[in-house]
Amino acid sequence: MTSAAALASCPAESQSPAVTGCPLNPSPDAASRARSFTRHTLASWNLDALSADAEIIVSELLANAVRHGWTDHAQSGSCDEAARLWLWLLRDADSFMCVVTDPSDLAPACRQPEQGGEDGRGLHVVHALSDHWGWSPFGSQGKAVWAILSCD
């Protein structure tokens, strides 16, 4: 079973699931939808205090996934339904994790932003707001970029 299938098979019926996710498209409303999904999920998990930082992190991870992961994949001409972007939110007793998956195998990399430029700050923001962040290969193609916030 692939990681995506394992996450998708988690019971969604439970009152307070430890894992939830939603598919996203690289559309203008994707960041807003991701922030709203994150805010509502955290509220249902009584983790409202993490919402402001988590929404910024999710926005940055999604922006990188669209700009680098999705765009590179789309330009290769191999876009299909399995290549969608996904936002996954996971929690346990001590922490909360947000994960954005995309179809690219390219590793995320912190860049030095240019003076006055608008690019190159996203992963620096994720690093500053999270307790830990990183990435992992995801299935046969793609990656998952994640950030962890402590619940205390």
Tab-separated table of N, CA and C in Angstrom:
chain	number	residue	atom	x	y	z
A	1	MET	N	0.848	-1.171	0.000
A	1	MET	CA	0.000	0.000	0.000
A	1	MET	C	0.896	1.238	0.000
A	2	THR	N	0.594	2.180	-0.881
A	2	THR	CA	1.374	3.412	-0.919
A	2	THR	C	1.042	4.274	0.278
A	3	SER	N	1.898	5.252	0.540
A	3	SER	CA	1.659	6.151	1.671
A	3	SER	C	0.338	6.881	1.516
A	4	ALA	N	0.019	7.314	0.293
A	4	ALA	CA	-1.242	8.030	0.068
A	4	ALA	C	-2.426	7.127	0.363
A	5	ALA	N	-2.340	5.866	-0.077
A	5	ALA	CA	-3.435	4.942	0.169
A	5	ALA	C	-3.573	4.670	1.664
A	6	ALA	N	-2.450	4.564	2.361
A	6	ALA	CA	-2.501	4.335	3.801
A	6	ALA	C	-3.149	5.505	4.516
A	7	LEU	N	-2.797	6.729	4.135
A	7	LEU	CA	-3.407	7.898	4.754
A	7	LEU	C	-4.881	7.981	4.419
A	8	ALA	N	-5.223	7.701	3.168
A	8	ALA	CA	-6.616	7.809	2.737
A	8	ALA	C	-7.490	6.752	3.400
A	9	SER	N	-6.888	5.625	3.840
A	9	SER	CA	-7.693	4.567	4.430
A	9	SER	C	-7.953	4.782	5.909
A	10	CYS	N	-7.387	5.825	6.491
A	10	CYS	CA	-7.648	6.111	7.906
A	10	CYS	C	-9.130	6.403	8.084
A	11	PRO	N	-9.704	5.937	9.180
A	11	PRO	CA	-11.143	6.134	9.361
A	11	PRO	C	-11.504	7.610	9.498
A	12	ALA	N	-12.347	8.070	8.610
A	12	ALA	CA	-12.787	9.461	8.639
A	12	ALA	C	-14.024	9.626	9.504
A	13	GLU	N	-14.645	8.512	9.901
A	13	GLU	CA	-15.882	8.595	10.647
A	13	GLU	C	-15.672	8.929	12.121
A	14	SER	N	-14.482	8.692	12.647
A	14	SER	CA	-14.287	8.919	14.068
A	14	SER	C	-14.505	10.390	14.397
A	15	GLN	N	-14.870	10.640	15.633
A	15	GLN	CA	-15.231	11.987	16.030
A	15	GLN	C	-14.067	12.965	15.896
A	16	SER	N	-12.877	12.510	16.193
A	16	SER	CA	-11.722	13.381	16.142
A	16	SER	C	-10.553	12.622	15.513
A	17	PRO	N	-10.547	12.495	14.196
A	17	PRO	CA	-9.516	11.677	13.556
A	17	PRO	C	-8.126	12.256	13.763
A	18	ALA	N	-7.143	11.382	13.789
A	18	ALA	CA	-5.758	11.795	13.937
A	18	ALA	C	-5.180	12.220	12.602
A	19	VAL	N	-5.844	11.882	11.503
A	19	VAL	CA	-5.375	12.216	10.165
A	19	VAL	C	-6.558	12.655	9.317
A	20	THR	N	-6.374	13.735	8.603
A	20	THR	CA	-7.382	14.149	7.643
A	20	THR	C	-6.659	14.825	6.486
A	21	GLY	N	-7.267	14.825	5.330
A	21	GLY	CA	-6.620	15.432	4.179
A	21	GLY	C	-7.628	15.925	3.164
A	22	CYS	N	-7.141	16.736	2.247
A	22	CYS	CA	-7.993	17.201	1.164
A	22	CYS	C	-7.149	17.397	-0.090
A	23	PRO	N	-7.721	17.058	-1.240
A	23	PRO	CA	-7.015	17.302	-2.494
A	23	PRO	C	-7.079	18.786	-2.835
A	24	LEU	N	-6.050	19.269	-3.481
A	24	LEU	CA	-6.003	20.666	-3.904
A	24	LEU	C	-5.595	20.741	-5.366
A	25	ASN	N	-6.076	21.740	-6.036
A	25	ASN	CA	-5.670	22.003	-7.415
A	25	ASN	C	-4.845	23.281	-7.418
A	26	PRO	N	-3.962	23.423	-8.384
A	26	PRO	CA	-3.155	24.653	-8.453
A	26	PRO	C	-3.979	25.813	-9.004
A	27	SER	N	-5.010	26.200	-8.251
A	27	SER	CA	-5.913	27.256	-8.682
A	27	SER	C	-5.749	28.471	-7.770
A	28	PRO	N	-6.277	29.616	-8.176
A	28	PRO	CA	-6.135	30.823	-7.352
A	28	PRO	C	-6.719	30.701	-5.948
A	29	ASP	N	-7.723	29.837	-5.759
A	29	ASP	CA	-8.329	29.720	-4.438
A	29	ASP	C	-7.728	28.594	-3.593
A	30	ALA	N	-6.705	27.926	-4.070
A	30	ALA	CA	-6.134	26.781	-3.356
A	30	ALA	C	-5.572	27.176	-1.992
A	31	ALA	N	-4.846	28.265	-1.913
A	31	ALA	CA	-4.258	28.675	-0.633
A	31	ALA	C	-5.356	29.017	0.376
A	32	SER	N	-6.376	29.720	-0.069
A	32	SER	CA	-7.487	30.062	0.816
A	32	SER	C	-8.191	28.802	1.305
A	33	ARG	N	-8.409	27.861	0.413
A	33	ARG	CA	-9.061	26.603	0.781
A	33	ARG	C	-8.196	25.822	1.775
A	34	ALA	N	-6.892	25.786	1.545
A	34	ALA	CA	-5.981	25.072	2.439
A	34	ALA	C	-5.959	25.711	3.829
A	35	ARG	N	-5.929	27.040	3.882
A	35	ARG	CA	-5.938	27.733	5.180
A	35	ARG	C	-7.250	27.471	5.918
A	36	SER	N	-8.359	27.538	5.218
A	36	SER	CA	-9.668	27.301	5.829
A	36	SER	C	-9.768	25.866	6.350
A	37	PHE	N	-9.328	24.907	5.554
A	37	PHE	CA	-9.340	23.498	5.962
A	37	PHE	C	-8.487	23.319	7.221
A	38	THR	N	-7.337	23.949	7.253
A	38	THR	CA	-6.434	23.863	8.402
A	38	THR	C	-7.071	24.494	9.632
A	39	ARG	N	-7.611	25.681	9.475
A	39	ARG	CA	-8.246	26.392	10.599
A	39	ARG	C	-9.392	25.577	11.187
A	40	HIS	N	-10.271	25.044	10.341
A	40	HIS	CA	-11.423	24.279	10.822
A	40	HIS	C	-10.986	22.959	11.465
A	41	THR	N	-9.988	22.314	10.891
A	41	THR	CA	-9.496	21.062	11.466
A	41	THR	C	-8.882	21.301	12.837
A	42	LEU	N	-8.043	22.320	12.937
A	42	LEU	CA	-7.422	22.614	14.228
A	42	LEU	C	-8.468	22.977	15.279
A	43	ALA	N	-9.495	23.692	14.882
A	43	ALA	CA	-10.569	24.019	15.822
A	43	ALA	C	-11.263	22.746	16.301
A	44	SER	N	-11.504	21.806	15.391
A	44	SER	CA	-12.171	20.555	15.784
A	44	SER	C	-11.281	19.698	16.676
A	45	TRP	N	-9.977	19.897	16.599
A	45	TRP	CA	-9.029	19.167	17.444
A	45	TRP	C	-8.659	19.966	18.698
A	46	ASN	N	-9.320	21.088	18.935
A	46	ASN	CA	-9.022	21.963	20.072
A	46	ASN	C	-7.569	22.433	20.074
A	47	LEU	N	-7.066	22.718	18.884
A	47	LEU	CA	-5.699	23.217	18.726
A	47	LEU	C	-5.713	24.605	18.087
A	48	ASP	N	-6.727	25.398	18.429
A	48	ASP	CA	-6.884	26.738	17.848
A	48	ASP	C	-5.632	27.600	18.005
A	49	ALA	N	-4.894	27.410	19.081
A	49	ALA	CA	-3.715	28.235	19.344
A	49	ALA	C	-2.633	28.062	18.276
A	50	LEU	N	-2.668	26.958	17.549
A	50	LEU	CA	-1.676	26.711	16.499
A	50	LEU	C	-2.112	27.245	15.136
A	51	SER	N	-3.337	27.713	15.054
A	51	SER	CA	-3.930	28.043	13.762
A	51	SER	C	-3.174	29.107	12.969
A	52	ALA	N	-2.797	30.209	13.592
A	52	ALA	CA	-2.149	31.301	12.844
A	52	ALA	C	-0.851	30.821	12.194
A	53	ASP	N	0.014	30.165	12.964
A	53	ASP	CA	1.272	29.673	12.398
A	53	ASP	C	1.024	28.565	11.386
A	54	ALA	N	0.105	27.657	11.705
A	54	ALA	CA	-0.172	26.539	10.797
A	54	ALA	C	-0.709	27.019	9.455
A	55	GLU	N	-1.564	28.030	9.465
A	55	GLU	CA	-2.108	28.545	8.207
A	55	GLU	C	-1.012	29.172	7.341
A	56	ILE	N	-0.082	29.870	7.956
A	56	ILE	CA	1.036	30.448	7.193
A	56	ILE	C	1.912	29.330	6.631
A	57	ILE	N	2.214	28.335	7.450
A	57	ILE	CA	3.045	27.218	6.997
A	57	ILE	C	2.389	26.495	5.833
A	58	VAL	N	1.102	26.189	5.963
A	58	VAL	CA	0.375	25.500	4.899
A	58	VAL	C	0.403	26.330	3.613
A	59	SER	N	0.212	27.634	3.735
A	59	SER	CA	0.256	28.506	2.552
A	59	SER	C	1.615	28.453	1.871
A	60	GLU	N	2.678	28.498	2.665
A	60	GLU	CA	4.031	28.470	2.099
A	60	GLU	C	4.347	27.118	1.455
A	61	LEU	N	3.975	26.029	2.128
A	61	LEU	CA	4.218	24.706	1.555
A	61	LEU	C	3.439	24.517	0.262
A	62	LEU	N	2.200	24.980	0.248
A	62	LEU	CA	1.385	24.868	-0.954
A	62	LEU	C	1.944	25.731	-2.080
A	63	ALA	N	2.346	26.958	-1.766
A	63	ALA	CA	2.927	27.826	-2.801
A	63	ALA	C	4.147	27.173	-3.433
A	64	ASN	N	5.005	26.567	-2.611
A	64	ASN	CA	6.175	25.881	-3.152
A	64	ASN	C	5.771	24.678	-3.989
A	65	ALA	N	4.765	23.931	-3.525
A	65	ALA	CA	4.319	22.760	-4.275
A	65	ALA	C	3.778	23.156	-5.642
A	66	VAL	N	3.013	24.241	-5.689
A	66	VAL	CA	2.464	24.704	-6.968
A	66	VAL	C	3.576	25.253	-7.853
A	67	ARG	N	4.413	26.098	-7.290
A	67	ARG	CA	5.437	26.766	-8.092
A	67	ARG	C	6.510	25.808	-8.592
A	68	HIS	N	6.961	24.921	-7.746
A	68	HIS	CA	8.077	24.058	-8.112
A	68	HIS	C	7.624	22.634	-8.444
A	69	GLY	N	6.844	22.021	-7.587
A	69	GLY	CA	6.431	20.640	-7.794
A	69	GLY	C	5.430	20.447	-8.911
A	70	TRP	N	4.357	21.213	-8.872
A	70	TRP	CA	3.303	21.048	-9.875
A	70	TRP	C	3.735	21.581	-11.229
A	71	THR	N	4.331	22.759	-11.255
A	71	THR	CA	4.737	23.374	-12.519
A	71	THR	C	5.742	22.503	-13.249
A	72	ASP	N	6.746	21.990	-12.532
A	72	ASP	CA	7.739	21.120	-13.157
A	72	ASP	C	7.089	19.866	-13.701
A	73	HIS	N	6.166	19.294	-12.947
A	73	HIS	CA	5.487	18.077	-13.374
A	73	HIS	C	4.587	18.352	-14.581
A	74	ALA	N	3.856	19.460	-14.539
A	74	ALA	CA	2.954	19.807	-15.643
A	74	ALA	C	3.730	20.061	-16.925
A	75	GLN	N	4.889	20.684	-16.810
A	75	GLN	CA	5.695	20.969	-17.996
A	75	GLN	C	6.249	19.692	-18.619
A	76	SER	N	6.362	18.629	-17.835
A	76	SER	CA	6.847	17.366	-18.382
A	76	SER	C	5.759	16.661	-19.196
A	77	GLY	N	4.519	17.173	-19.109
A	77	GLY	CA	3.419	16.605	-19.884
A	77	GLY	C	2.828	15.352	-19.275
A	78	SER	N	3.113	15.075	-18.024
A	78	SER	CA	2.637	13.829	-17.418
A	78	SER	C	1.638	14.073	-16.298
A	79	CYS	N	0.762	15.056	-16.455
A	79	CYS	CA	-0.245	15.327	-15.424
A	79	CYS	C	-1.374	14.317	-15.528
A	80	ASP	N	-1.733	13.747	-14.409
A	80	ASP	CA	-2.853	12.833	-14.340
A	80	ASP	C	-3.520	12.984	-12.981
A	81	GLU	N	-4.599	12.266	-12.785
A	81	GLU	CA	-5.360	12.395	-11.541
A	81	GLU	C	-4.521	12.029	-10.313
A	82	ALA	N	-3.630	11.053	-10.455
A	82	ALA	CA	-2.805	10.628	-9.324
A	82	ALA	C	-1.774	11.677	-8.935
A	83	ALA	N	-1.569	12.659	-9.802
A	83	ALA	CA	-0.541	13.673	-9.560
A	83	ALA	C	-1.077	14.902	-8.846
A	84	ARG	N	-2.221	14.806	-8.257
A	84	ARG	CA	-2.807	15.965	-7.584
A	84	ARG	C	-1.989	16.387	-6.380
A	85	LEU	N	-2.200	17.611	-6.016
A	85	LEU	CA	-1.630	18.128	-4.783
A	85	LEU	C	-2.556	17.721	-3.639
A	86	TRP	N	-1.975	17.396	-2.490
A	86	TRP	CA	-2.765	17.034	-1.325
A	86	TRP	C	-2.253	17.776	-0.110
A	87	LEU	N	-3.161	18.117	0.773
A	87	LEU	CA	-2.834	18.645	2.090
A	87	LEU	C	-3.282	17.609	3.099
A	88	TRP	N	-2.346	17.182	3.951
A	88	TRP	CA	-2.647	16.233	5.017
A	88	TRP	C	-2.357	16.908	6.347
A	89	LEU	N	-3.225	16.701	7.315
A	89	LEU	CA	-3.038	17.212	8.671
A	89	LEU	C	-3.081	16.020	9.615
A	90	LEU	N	-2.080	15.917	10.471
A	90	LEU	CA	-1.958	14.800	11.394
A	90	LEU	C	-1.706	15.338	12.791
A	91	ARG	N	-2.191	14.646	13.781
A	91	ARG	CA	-1.930	15.072	15.150
A	91	ARG	C	-1.723	13.860	16.040
A	92	ASP	N	-0.995	14.084	17.112
A	92	ASP	CA	-0.908	13.122	18.197
A	92	ASP	C	-0.981	13.919	19.490
A	93	ALA	N	-0.671	13.319	20.597
A	93	ALA	CA	-0.838	13.997	21.884
A	93	ALA	C	0.075	15.208	22.038
A	94	ASP	N	1.232	15.181	21.392
A	94	ASP	CA	2.232	16.226	21.607
A	94	ASP	C	2.456	17.174	20.445
A	95	SER	N	2.003	16.801	19.248
A	95	SER	CA	2.352	17.629	18.093
A	95	SER	C	1.298	17.556	16.999
A	96	PHE	N	1.451	18.465	16.094
A	96	PHE	CA	0.591	18.584	14.916
A	96	PHE	C	1.512	18.658	13.707
A	97	MET	N	1.178	17.955	12.644
A	97	MET	CA	1.995	17.964	11.429
A	97	MET	C	1.132	18.336	10.242
A	98	CYS	N	1.631	19.248	9.413
A	98	CYS	CA	0.975	19.530	8.145
A	98	CYS	C	1.911	19.039	7.048
A	99	VAL	N	1.315	18.411	6.042
A	99	VAL	CA	2.052	17.784	4.957
A	99	VAL	C	1.418	18.207	3.645
A	100	VAL	N	2.227	18.628	2.699
A	100	VAL	CA	1.750	18.907	1.350
A	100	VAL	C	2.505	17.981	0.412
A	101	THR	N	1.747	17.225	-0.381
A	101	THR	CA	2.370	16.328	-1.351
A	101	THR	C	2.211	16.908	-2.746
A	102	ASP	N	3.224	16.651	-3.562
A	102	ASP	CA	3.160	17.067	-4.962
A	102	ASP	C	3.847	16.003	-5.814
A	103	PRO	N	3.661	16.037	-7.132
A	103	PRO	CA	4.155	14.973	-7.992
A	103	PRO	C	5.633	15.075	-8.389
A	104	SER	N	6.349	16.068	-7.926
A	104	SER	CA	7.744	16.247	-8.327
A	104	SER	C	8.696	15.517	-7.385
A	105	ASP	N	9.780	15.008	-7.936
A	105	ASP	CA	10.823	14.371	-7.139
A	105	ASP	C	11.887	15.370	-6.682
A	106	LEU	N	11.797	16.608	-7.129
A	106	LEU	CA	12.805	17.601	-6.782
A	106	LEU	C	12.735	17.959	-5.298
A	107	ALA	N	13.877	17.914	-4.643
A	107	ALA	CA	13.937	18.226	-3.218
A	107	ALA	C	13.741	19.719	-2.997
A	108	PRO	N	13.004	20.092	-1.950
A	108	PRO	CA	12.893	21.517	-1.630
A	108	PRO	C	14.240	22.012	-1.101
A	109	ALA	N	14.539	23.257	-1.380
A	109	ALA	CA	15.813	23.816	-0.938
A	109	ALA	C	15.623	25.261	-0.499
A	110	CYS	N	16.192	25.583	0.646
A	110	CYS	CA	16.191	26.977	1.088
A	110	CYS	C	17.105	27.767	0.161
A	111	ARG	N	16.619	28.889	-0.272
A	111	ARG	CA	17.414	29.776	-1.129
A	111	ARG	C	17.667	31.069	-0.389
A	112	GLN	N	18.703	31.735	-0.788
A	112	GLN	CA	18.973	33.062	-0.246
A	112	GLN	C	18.130	34.047	-1.040
A	113	PRO	N	17.186	34.718	-0.401
A	113	PRO	CA	16.353	35.660	-1.155
A	113	PRO	C	17.182	36.849	-1.637
A	114	GLU	N	16.818	37.311	-2.821
A	114	GLU	CA	17.485	38.495	-3.354
A	114	GLU	C	16.969	39.735	-2.639
A	115	GLN	N	17.838	40.714	-2.473
A	115	GLN	CA	17.456	41.974	-1.840
A	115	GLN	C	16.276	42.583	-2.596
A	116	GLY	N	15.171	42.804	-1.912
A	116	GLY	CA	13.997	43.400	-2.530
A	116	GLY	C	13.165	42.439	-3.360
A	117	GLY	N	13.628	41.213	-3.529
A	117	GLY	CA	12.889	40.232	-4.320
A	117	GLY	C	11.745	39.635	-3.528
A	118	GLU	N	10.813	39.025	-4.238
A	118	GLU	CA	9.642	38.436	-3.595
A	118	GLU	C	9.786	36.938	-3.384
A	119	ASP	N	10.799	36.314	-3.958
A	119	ASP	CA	10.949	34.862	-3.894
A	119	ASP	C	12.037	34.458	-2.914
A	120	GLY	N	12.000	33.193	-2.523
A	120	GLY	CA	13.078	32.622	-1.744
A	120	GLY	C	12.917	32.682	-0.241
A	121	ARG	N	11.756	33.083	0.238
A	121	ARG	CA	11.571	33.212	1.681
A	121	ARG	C	10.690	32.128	2.300
A	122	GLY	N	9.952	31.400	1.486
A	122	GLY	CA	8.951	30.462	1.988
A	122	GLY	C	9.472	29.439	2.970
A	123	LEU	N	10.531	28.724	2.630
A	123	LEU	CA	11.050	27.706	3.539
A	123	LEU	C	11.720	28.317	4.760
A	124	HIS	N	12.214	29.539	4.631
A	124	HIS	CA	12.739	30.239	5.801
A	124	HIS	C	11.601	30.536	6.789
A	125	VAL	N	10.446	30.904	6.258
A	125	VAL	CA	9.261	31.153	7.097
A	125	VAL	C	8.821	29.853	7.757
A	126	VAL	N	8.763	28.769	6.995
A	126	VAL	CA	8.383	27.468	7.548
A	126	VAL	C	9.349	27.078	8.667
A	127	HIS	N	10.640	27.258	8.429
A	127	HIS	CA	11.652	26.939	9.436
A	127	HIS	C	11.451	27.773	10.708
A	128	ALA	N	11.162	29.047	10.541
A	128	ALA	CA	11.003	29.940	11.692
A	128	ALA	C	9.755	29.619	12.512
A	129	LEU	N	8.676	29.188	11.865
A	129	LEU	CA	7.410	28.969	12.562
A	129	LEU	C	7.223	27.554	13.093
A	130	SER	N	7.963	26.597	12.563
A	130	SER	CA	7.766	25.203	12.974
A	130	SER	C	8.870	24.748	13.922
A	131	ASP	N	8.582	23.657	14.620
A	131	ASP	CA	9.598	23.051	15.480
A	131	ASP	C	10.575	22.219	14.648
A	132	HIS	N	10.065	21.578	13.616
A	132	HIS	CA	10.867	20.782	12.686
A	132	HIS	C	10.173	20.830	11.335
A	133	TRP	N	10.948	20.696	10.278
A	133	TRP	CA	10.364	20.553	8.953
A	133	TRP	C	11.312	19.709	8.119
A	134	GLY	N	10.795	19.161	7.051
A	134	GLY	CA	11.618	18.348	6.167
A	134	GLY	C	10.795	17.844	5.002
A	135	TRP	N	11.341	16.855	4.340
A	135	TRP	CA	10.627	16.276	3.202
A	135	TRP	C	11.003	14.813	3.088
A	136	SER	N	10.149	14.071	2.403
A	136	SER	CA	10.367	12.648	2.175
A	136	SER	C	9.874	12.301	0.784
A	137	PRO	N	10.542	11.340	0.118
A	137	PRO	CA	9.972	10.839	-1.141
A	137	PRO	C	8.603	10.254	-0.848
A	138	PHE	N	7.713	10.329	-1.817
A	138	PHE	CA	6.327	9.906	-1.608
A	138	PHE	C	5.917	8.971	-2.731
A	139	GLY	N	5.808	7.703	-2.426
A	139	GLY	CA	5.407	6.738	-3.438
A	139	GLY	C	6.462	6.593	-4.514
A	140	SER	N	6.039	6.185	-5.687
A	140	SER	CA	6.984	5.972	-6.786
A	140	SER	C	7.406	7.270	-7.448
A	141	GLN	N	6.622	8.309	-7.279
A	141	GLN	CA	6.979	9.616	-7.825
A	141	GLN	C	6.334	10.683	-6.959
A	142	GLY	N	7.096	11.673	-6.609
A	142	GLY	CA	6.561	12.764	-5.821
A	142	GLY	C	7.249	12.867	-4.480
A	143	LYS	N	6.795	13.843	-3.716
A	143	LYS	CA	7.376	14.058	-2.396
A	143	LYS	C	6.315	14.603	-1.453
A	144	ALA	N	6.627	14.506	-0.178
A	144	ALA	CA	5.817	15.086	0.880
A	144	ALA	C	6.716	16.045	1.639
A	145	VAL	N	6.303	17.301	1.726
A	145	VAL	CA	7.038	18.305	2.489
A	145	VAL	C	6.195	18.571	3.729
A	146	TRP	N	6.833	18.512	4.897
A	146	TRP	CA	6.083	18.536	6.143
A	146	TRP	C	6.694	19.519	7.136
A	147	ALA	N	5.856	19.917	8.068
A	147	ALA	CA	6.288	20.772	9.173
A	147	ALA	C	5.547	20.328	10.427
A	148	ILE	N	6.246	20.348	11.559
A	148	ILE	CA	5.685	19.913	12.830
A	148	ILE	C	5.644	21.091	13.793
A	149	LEU	N	4.511	21.224	14.454
A	149	LEU	CA	4.326	22.220	15.495
A	149	LEU	C	4.041	21.489	16.801
A	150	SER	N	4.686	21.899	17.854
A	150	SER	CA	4.446	21.310	19.166
A	150	SER	C	3.110	21.814	19.705
A	151	CYS	N	2.380	20.941	20.369
A	151	CYS	CA	1.066	21.304	20.920
A	151	CYS	C	1.167	22.014	22.259
A	152	ASP	N	2.332	22.054	22.879
A	152	ASP	CA	2.415	22.693	24.199
A	152	ASP	C	2.844	24.134	24.133
